[in-house]
Coordinates of C-alpha atoms in Angstrom, one line a residue:
X29 CA 0.0 0.0 0.0
X30 CA 2.9 2.4 0.8
X31 CA 4.3 1.8 -2.7
X32 CA 0.9 2.6 -4.3
X33 CA 0.6 5.9 -2.3
X34 CA 4.2 6.9 -3.1
X35 CA 3.7 6.1 -6.8
X36 CA 0.4 8.0 -6.9
X37 CA 1.9 11.0 -5.1
X38 CA 4.8 11.1 -7.6
X39 CA 2.4 10.9 -10.5
X40 CA 0.4 13.8 -9.1
X41 CA 3.6 15.9 -8.5
X42 CA 4.8 15.2 -12.0
X43 CA 1.5 16.1 -13.5
X44 CA 1.4 19.4 -11.6
X45 CA 5.0 20.2 -12.6
X46 CA 4.2 19.5 -16.3
X47 CA 1.1 21.6 -16.1
X48 CA 3.2 24.6 -14.8
X49 CA 6.0 24.1 -17.3
X50 CA 5.9 26.8 -19.9
X51 CA 9.0 27.0 -21.9
X52 CA 7.7 29.6 -24.4
X53 CA 6.7 33.2 -23.7
X54 CA 4.8 35.3 -26.3
X55 CA 4.8 39.0 -27.0
X56 CA 2.2 40.5 -29.4
X57 CA 2.6 43.9 -31.0
X58 CA 1.2 45.9 -34.0
X59 CA 3.1 48.5 -36.0
X60 CA 1.7 50.8 -38.6
X61 CA 3.7 50.4 -41.8
X62 CA 1.6 52.4 -44.3
X63 CA -1.7 54.0 -44.9
X64 CA -4.2 51.7 -43.3
X65 CA -1.6 48.9 -43.3
X66 CA -0.3 47.2 -40.1
X67 CA 2.0 44.4 -39.2
X68 CA 1.0 42.2 -36.3
X69 CA 4.1 40.5 -34.8
X70 CA 3.9 37.5 -32.4
X71 CA 7.4 37.0 -30.9
X72 CA 8.1 33.7 -29.2
X73 CA 11.0 33.4 -26.8
X74 CA 11.9 29.8 -26.2
X75 CA 13.8 28.6 -23.2
X76 CA 17.2 26.8 -23.8
X77 CA 16.9 23.1 -24.9
X78 CA 13.3 23.5 -26.0
X79 CA 12.0 23.9 -29.6
X80 CA 8.9 25.5 -31.1
X81 CA 7.6 24.0 -34.4
X82 CA 7.2 25.9 -37.7
X83 CA 3.8 26.3 -39.4
X84 CA 4.8 24.0 -42.2
X85 CA 6.1 20.5 -41.3
X86 CA 7.5 17.6 -43.3
X87 CA 5.2 14.7 -44.2
X88 CA 6.8 12.5 -41.5
X89 CA 6.5 15.0 -38.7
X90 CA 4.5 14.1 -35.6
X91 CA 4.7 17.5 -33.8
X92 CA 1.9 20.0 -33.8
X93 CA 2.8 22.9 -36.2
X94 CA 2.3 26.4 -34.9
X95 CA -1.0 27.9 -36.2
X96 CA -2.9 31.1 -35.9
X97 CA -6.6 31.6 -35.9
X98 CA -7.9 35.2 -36.2
X99 CA -11.4 36.3 -35.0
X100 CA -13.4 37.8 -37.8
X101 CA -13.4 41.6 -37.8
X102 CA -15.4 43.5 -40.4
X103 CA -13.1 46.5 -40.2
X104 CA -9.9 44.7 -41.4
X105 CA -8.6 42.2 -43.9
X106 CA -5.7 39.8 -43.5
X107 CA -3.1 40.5 -46.2
X108 CA -1.5 37.2 -47.1
X109 CA -0.4 34.4 -44.7
X110 CA 1.5 34.5 -41.5
X111 CA 5.3 34.7 -42.2
X112 CA 8.0 33.4 -40.0
X113 CA 11.3 35.2 -39.2
X114 CA 14.1 33.4 -37.5
X115 CA 16.6 30.6 -38.1
X116 CA 14.6 27.5 -38.9
X117 CA 16.3 24.2 -38.0
X118 CA 15.6 21.0 -40.0
X119 CA 15.6 18.2 -37.4
X120 CA 15.7 14.5 -38.2
X121 CA 15.5 11.6 -35.7
X122 CA 16.7 8.6 -37.7
X123 CA 16.0 6.3 -34.7
X124 CA 12.2 7.2 -34.7
X125 CA 12.0 8.0 -38.5
X126 CA 10.5 11.5 -38.0
X127 CA 11.7 15.0 -38.9
X128 CA 10.5 18.5 -38.0
X129 CA 11.0 22.1 -38.9
X130 CA 11.6 23.9 -35.6
X131 CA 13.0 27.0 -34.0
X132 CA 15.2 27.5 -30.9
X133 CA 15.8 30.7 -28.9
X134 CA 13.4 33.1 -30.7
X135 CA 11.1 33.2 -33.7
X136 CA 8.7 35.9 -35.0
X137 CA 5.5 35.5 -36.8
X138 CA 4.2 38.4 -38.9
X139 CA 0.7 39.0 -40.3
X140 CA 0.0 42.0 -42.5
X141 CA -3.3 43.6 -41.9
X142 CA -5.3 46.2 -44.0
X143 CA -7.9 48.4 -42.4
X144 CA -11.0 49.0 -44.5
X145 CA -11.4 52.5 -43.2
X146 CA -10.1 55.1 -40.7
X147 CA -11.4 53.4 -37.6
X148 CA -9.8 52.3 -34.3
X149 CA -10.0 48.6 -33.9
X150 CA -8.1 45.6 -32.7
X151 CA -7.1 42.1 -34.0
X152 CA -7.8 39.1 -31.8
X153 CA -7.2 35.4 -32.1
X154 CA -5.3 32.5 -30.8
X155 CA -1.9 30.9 -31.4
X156 CA -1.7 27.1 -31.0
X157 CA 1.8 25.6 -30.6
X158 CA 3.7 22.6 -29.2
X159 CA 7.1 22.5 -27.7
X160 CA 9.5 19.6 -27.1
X161 CA 13.0 19.2 -25.7
X162 CA 15.3 16.2 -26.3
X163 CA 13.4 14.1 -23.8
X164 CA 9.7 15.0 -23.9
X165 CA 7.0 16.9 -25.7
X166 CA 4.4 19.0 -24.0
X167 CA 0.7 18.9 -25.2
X168 CA -0.3 21.6 -27.6
X169 CA -1.3 24.8 -26.0
X170 CA -3.5 27.7 -27.2
X171 CA -2.8 31.3 -26.2
X172 CA -5.4 34.1 -26.9
X173 CA -4.3 37.5 -27.9
X174 CA -5.8 40.9 -28.7
X175 CA -3.7 43.8 -30.1
X176 CA -5.0 47.4 -30.7
X177 CA -4.5 48.9 -34.2
X178 CA -4.2 52.6 -33.7

C-alpha cells in the first residue's frame, strides 16, 4: 500500500509540474507600416533546450505545427499568410523515423493587416503551438491575444 501511495503521489507531483512548465513566452505587437496597413508581430521566446515548431512541417513530422486563428473583424482584412522570421532548424530523428521544422531561442510570426477605413479597432485570435526538448514533448497549447491597431 505504501508503494501505491508513493507512486500515486509522484504521479500527481509530475502532472502538476508538467502543467506549470511553460518553456515559451509570447509578446504581441502591432506596427503601422503604411496608410491603413499594419503588421501584427507575435514573438516567441523559447527557453534553452526547447523547440517550437514551424507552421509547415514535413510529411513524416509528428509534432503539432504552430498555427494562428484570427477572429473575424469587419473593419480589417488579413493580407497574405503569417510569415516566420528566425533561423529554422531542420531536425531529423533517424531512430524514430521522424523529422521536423523547428526553432530555438526566438522566432517571430508576422501577419500583414489592411484596415478597411479610418477606424480604431483591434485584432484578436489564438496561437496554438507545441514544444519539445530532447526528452519530452508538452501537449499543444493555445494562447489568446488581442492587439490594438491605432
